[in-house]
Amino acid sequence: MDSQRNQILARQWVTAQSVIAGYLHAQLGDFQQVEEVLQSTAAAAVRKVDEYDPERPFLPWVMGIAHYEVLMFRRRLARDRCVFDNEVVERLTSRYQTMAPQLRAMEQSLAECLDQLPARSRQVVDLRYREGLKPRQIAEHLNHSGDAVRSLLKRALQLLRDCLVNRDSITEGGAE
């Protein structure tokens, strides 16, 4: 890109930027998103400046780029599975803060119940749920059959369930 084209682009951009920003605000509504897409529009205009014909109006050309950048931005947002609006985030935060003490108590109960498991059962539970191994992989790791691991895991989970239910009934009974 030569310096004459740079100068033309810079002059034209300065006069068009507020119009483009207004268009983006109407399309997106969110200030941060507008800024992000405005920057990507400017970068795309710089990349494509050689395609611009100075004999034609600049604004329609750059608005076409802005329109395309809005479409690409929305496509990226749609692919993001974890996009929440601010209200949802606020509700989740509030709910978590309300539940945090109860969650900590549940984690403590689970840790104490895990400590009560026989060593082999605790090892199988750790391999399955902390390490994320499948029963077949645990069987290979421990040199056991898959059926033996599944049976051991089933018994361990039943012991954990019984322990947690017992603790819960003691806690509820003690609270009365």
mmCIF file of C-alpha atoms in Angstrom:
data_model
loop_
_atom_site.group_PDB
_atom_site.id
_atom_site.type_symbol
_atom_site.label_atom_id
_atom_site.label_comp_id
_atom_site.label_asym_id
_atom_site.label_seq_id
_atom_site.Cartn_x
_atom_site.Cartn_y
_atom_site.Cartn_z
ATOM 1 C CA MET A 1 0.000 0.000 0.000
ATOM 2 C CA ASP A 2 1.586 3.294 -1.029
ATOM 3 C CA SER A 3 1.624 6.458 1.058
ATOM 4 C CA GLN A 4 -0.894 8.271 -1.155
ATOM 5 C CA ARG A 5 -3.452 5.492 -0.558
ATOM 6 C CA ASN A 6 -2.625 5.622 3.160
ATOM 7 C CA GLN A 7 -3.347 9.338 3.262
ATOM 8 C CA ILE A 8 -6.611 8.940 1.351
ATOM 9 C CA LEU A 9 -7.712 6.127 3.678
ATOM 10 C CA ALA A 10 -6.794 8.120 6.796
ATOM 11 C CA ARG A 11 -8.682 11.231 5.644
ATOM 12 C CA GLN A 12 -11.724 9.272 4.542
ATOM 13 C CA TRP A 13 -11.759 7.157 7.713
ATOM 14 C CA VAL A 14 -11.763 10.224 9.970
ATOM 15 C CA THR A 15 -14.882 11.594 8.275
ATOM 16 C CA ALA A 16 -16.663 8.231 8.048
ATOM 17 C CA GLN A 17 -15.822 6.784 11.480
ATOM 18 C CA SER A 18 -18.726 8.368 13.378
ATOM 19 C CA VAL A 19 -21.243 7.226 10.740
ATOM 20 C CA ILE A 20 -19.831 3.692 10.854
ATOM 21 C CA ALA A 21 -19.898 3.706 14.670
ATOM 22 C CA GLY A 22 -23.554 4.800 14.595
ATOM 23 C CA TYR A 23 -24.391 2.000 12.172
ATOM 24 C CA LEU A 24 -22.567 -0.531 14.356
ATOM 25 C CA HIS A 25 -24.328 0.729 17.474
ATOM 26 C CA ALA A 26 -27.695 0.290 15.749
ATOM 27 C CA GLN A 27 -26.701 -3.246 14.741
ATOM 28 C CA LEU A 28 -25.055 -4.398 17.981
ATOM 29 C CA GLY A 29 -26.190 -2.121 20.805
ATOM 30 C CA ASP A 30 -23.280 -2.969 23.106
ATOM 31 C CA PHE A 31 -20.485 -0.385 23.347
ATOM 32 C CA GLN A 32 -17.679 -2.950 23.704
ATOM 33 C CA GLN A 33 -18.963 -4.945 20.748
ATOM 34 C CA VAL A 34 -19.207 -1.743 18.692
ATOM 35 C CA GLU A 35 -15.586 -0.894 19.537
ATOM 36 C CA GLU A 36 -14.427 -4.403 18.650
ATOM 37 C CA VAL A 37 -16.218 -4.438 15.292
ATOM 38 C CA LEU A 38 -15.173 -0.840 14.546
ATOM 39 C CA GLN A 39 -11.541 -1.880 15.006
ATOM 40 C CA SER A 40 -11.948 -4.960 12.837
ATOM 41 C CA THR A 41 -13.636 -2.797 10.178
ATOM 42 C CA ALA A 42 -10.710 -0.353 10.217
ATOM 43 C CA ALA A 43 -8.216 -3.217 9.978
ATOM 44 C CA ALA A 44 -10.140 -4.777 7.086
ATOM 45 C CA ALA A 45 -10.275 -1.404 5.290
ATOM 46 C CA VAL A 46 -6.487 -1.102 5.617
ATOM 47 C CA ARG A 47 -6.028 -4.623 4.254
ATOM 48 C CA LYS A 48 -8.383 -3.947 1.348
ATOM 49 C CA VAL A 49 -7.362 -0.376 0.541
ATOM 50 C CA ASP A 50 -5.910 -1.502 -2.781
ATOM 51 C CA GLU A 51 -9.425 -2.579 -3.799
ATOM 52 C CA TYR A 52 -10.856 0.885 -3.122
ATOM 53 C CA ASP A 53 -11.436 3.088 -6.163
ATOM 54 C CA PRO A 54 -10.805 6.723 -5.103
ATOM 55 C CA GLU A 55 -13.161 7.870 -7.882
ATOM 56 C CA ARG A 56 -16.088 6.307 -6.022
ATOM 57 C CA PRO A 57 -17.588 7.370 -2.655
ATOM 58 C CA PHE A 58 -15.691 6.001 0.352
ATOM 59 C CA LEU A 59 -18.614 5.663 2.769
ATOM 60 C CA PRO A 60 -20.600 3.001 0.843
ATOM 61 C CA TRP A 61 -17.398 1.004 0.334
ATOM 62 C CA VAL A 62 -16.421 1.030 4.000
ATOM 63 C CA MET A 63 -20.046 0.451 5.095
ATOM 64 C CA GLY A 64 -19.987 -2.751 3.045
ATOM 65 C CA ILE A 65 -16.907 -3.818 4.989
ATOM 66 C CA ALA A 66 -18.601 -2.884 8.286
ATOM 67 C CA HIS A 67 -21.688 -4.895 7.341
ATOM 68 C CA TYR A 68 -19.547 -7.942 6.594
ATOM 69 C CA GLU A 69 -17.658 -7.504 9.888
ATOM 70 C CA VAL A 70 -20.975 -7.394 11.792
ATOM 71 C CA LEU A 71 -22.034 -10.648 10.140
ATOM 72 C CA MET A 72 -18.716 -12.288 10.995
ATOM 73 C CA PHE A 73 -18.890 -11.018 14.589
ATOM 74 C CA ARG A 74 -22.405 -12.406 15.046
ATOM 75 C CA ARG A 75 -21.334 -15.713 13.562
ATOM 76 C CA ARG A 76 -18.469 -15.925 16.078
ATOM 77 C CA LEU A 77 -20.873 -15.128 18.923
ATOM 78 C CA ALA A 78 -23.311 -17.797 17.758
ATOM 79 C CA ARG A 79 -20.532 -20.403 17.847
ATOM 80 C CA ASP A 80 -19.638 -19.482 21.402
ATOM 81 C CA ARG A 81 -21.710 -21.842 23.528
ATOM 82 C CA CYS A 82 -21.246 -19.891 26.692
ATOM 83 C CA VAL A 83 -22.644 -16.458 25.949
ATOM 84 C CA PHE A 84 -24.858 -15.156 28.742
ATOM 85 C CA ASP A 85 -26.443 -11.777 29.028
ATOM 86 C CA ASN A 86 -25.579 -9.679 32.076
ATOM 87 C CA GLU A 87 -28.822 -10.512 33.870
ATOM 88 C CA VAL A 88 -28.112 -14.250 33.708
ATOM 89 C CA VAL A 89 -24.557 -13.722 34.980
ATOM 90 C CA GLU A 90 -25.866 -11.596 37.871
ATOM 91 C CA ARG A 91 -28.441 -14.259 38.803
ATOM 92 C CA LEU A 92 -25.830 -17.018 38.699
ATOM 93 C CA THR A 93 -23.463 -14.975 40.858
ATOM 94 C CA SER A 94 -26.178 -14.195 43.386
ATOM 95 C CA ARG A 95 -27.332 -17.819 43.518
ATOM 96 C CA TYR A 96 -23.780 -19.076 43.958
ATOM 97 C CA GLN A 97 -23.136 -16.637 46.813
ATOM 98 C CA THR A 98 -26.323 -17.828 48.506
ATOM 99 C CA MET A 99 -25.404 -21.493 48.086
ATOM 100 C CA ALA A 100 -21.646 -21.253 48.766
ATOM 101 C CA PRO A 101 -21.790 -22.232 52.472
ATOM 102 C CA GLN A 102 -24.041 -25.202 51.688
ATOM 103 C CA LEU A 103 -21.739 -26.290 48.834
ATOM 104 C CA ARG A 104 -18.697 -26.095 51.118
ATOM 105 C CA ALA A 105 -20.482 -28.240 53.708
ATOM 106 C CA MET A 106 -21.383 -30.788 51.025
ATOM 107 C CA GLU A 107 -17.774 -30.877 49.783
ATOM 108 C CA GLN A 108 -16.580 -31.430 53.355
ATOM 109 C CA SER A 109 -19.062 -34.283 53.849
ATOM 110 C CA LEU A 110 -17.988 -35.893 50.585
ATOM 111 C CA ALA A 111 -14.302 -35.620 51.531
ATOM 112 C CA GLU A 112 -14.966 -37.226 54.915
ATOM 113 C CA CYS A 113 -17.000 -40.033 53.326
ATOM 114 C CA LEU A 114 -14.247 -40.620 50.740
ATOM 115 C CA ASP A 115 -11.730 -40.928 53.591
ATOM 116 C CA GLN A 116 -13.870 -43.697 55.121
ATOM 117 C CA LEU A 117 -13.765 -45.841 51.972
ATOM 118 C CA PRO A 118 -11.448 -48.849 51.891
ATOM 119 C CA ALA A 119 -8.165 -48.002 50.123
ATOM 120 C CA ARG A 120 -8.911 -50.007 46.953
ATOM 121 C CA SER A 121 -12.403 -48.480 46.615
ATOM 122 C CA ARG A 122 -11.032 -44.971 47.138
ATOM 123 C CA GLN A 123 -8.375 -45.626 44.476
ATOM 124 C CA VAL A 124 -10.995 -46.757 41.934
ATOM 125 C CA VAL A 125 -13.212 -43.730 42.675
ATOM 126 C CA ASP A 126 -10.198 -41.401 42.312
ATOM 127 C CA LEU A 127 -9.182 -42.966 39.007
ATOM 128 C CA ARG A 128 -12.723 -42.730 37.681
ATOM 129 C CA TYR A 129 -13.789 -39.274 38.854
ATOM 130 C CA ARG A 130 -10.590 -37.316 39.499
ATOM 131 C CA GLU A 131 -8.500 -38.758 36.682
ATOM 132 C CA GLY A 132 -11.460 -39.261 34.346
ATOM 133 C CA LEU A 133 -10.509 -42.816 33.371
ATOM 134 C CA LYS A 134 -13.121 -45.173 31.958
ATOM 135 C CA PRO A 135 -13.671 -48.518 33.761
ATOM 136 C CA ARG A 136 -11.803 -50.328 30.970
ATOM 137 C CA GLN A 137 -8.775 -48.046 31.487
ATOM 138 C CA ILE A 138 -8.947 -48.523 35.259
ATOM 139 C CA ALA A 139 -9.014 -52.292 34.737
ATOM 140 C CA GLU A 140 -5.860 -52.092 32.612
ATOM 141 C CA HIS A 141 -4.200 -49.782 35.146
ATOM 142 C CA LEU A 142 -4.962 -52.104 38.086
ATOM 143 C CA ASN A 143 -4.565 -55.380 36.215
ATOM 144 C CA HIS A 144 -8.173 -56.371 36.976
ATOM 145 C CA SER A 145 -11.030 -57.404 34.748
ATOM 146 C CA GLY A 146 -13.498 -54.773 33.581
ATOM 147 C CA ASP A 147 -16.292 -56.550 35.456
ATOM 148 C CA ALA A 148 -14.288 -56.507 38.687
ATOM 149 C CA VAL A 149 -13.658 -52.770 38.348
ATOM 150 C CA ARG A 150 -17.309 -52.024 37.573
ATOM 151 C CA SER A 151 -18.400 -54.083 40.571
ATOM 152 C CA LEU A 152 -15.857 -52.388 42.855
ATOM 153 C CA LEU A 153 -16.925 -48.972 41.580
ATOM 154 C CA LYS A 154 -20.602 -49.812 42.125
ATOM 155 C CA ARG A 155 -19.947 -50.918 45.714
ATOM 156 C CA ALA A 156 -17.802 -47.832 46.402
ATOM 157 C CA LEU A 157 -20.493 -45.495 45.108
ATOM 158 C CA GLN A 158 -23.110 -47.274 47.228
ATOM 159 C CA LEU A 159 -20.893 -46.845 50.312
ATOM 160 C CA LEU A 160 -20.494 -43.139 49.494
ATOM 161 C CA ARG A 161 -24.229 -42.729 48.966
ATOM 162 C CA ASP A 162 -25.012 -44.452 52.281
ATOM 163 C CA CYS A 163 -22.439 -42.334 54.102
ATOM 164 C CA LEU A 164 -23.767 -39.085 52.633
ATOM 165 C CA VAL A 165 -27.401 -39.981 53.333
ATOM 166 C CA ASN A 166 -26.462 -40.949 56.886
ATOM 167 C CA ARG A 167 -24.615 -37.633 57.388
ATOM 168 C CA ASP A 168 -27.545 -35.719 55.901
ATOM 169 C CA SER A 169 -30.050 -37.383 58.224
ATOM 170 C CA ILE A 170 -27.761 -36.721 61.215
ATOM 171 C CA THR A 171 -27.416 -33.057 60.192
ATOM 172 C CA GLU A 172 -31.171 -32.670 59.712
ATOM 173 C CA GLY A 173 -31.871 -34.484 62.984
ATOM 174 C CA GLY A 174 -29.334 -32.355 64.840
ATOM 175 C CA ALA A 175 -30.813 -29.164 63.451
ATOM 176 C CA GLU A 176 -34.259 -29.863 64.849
#
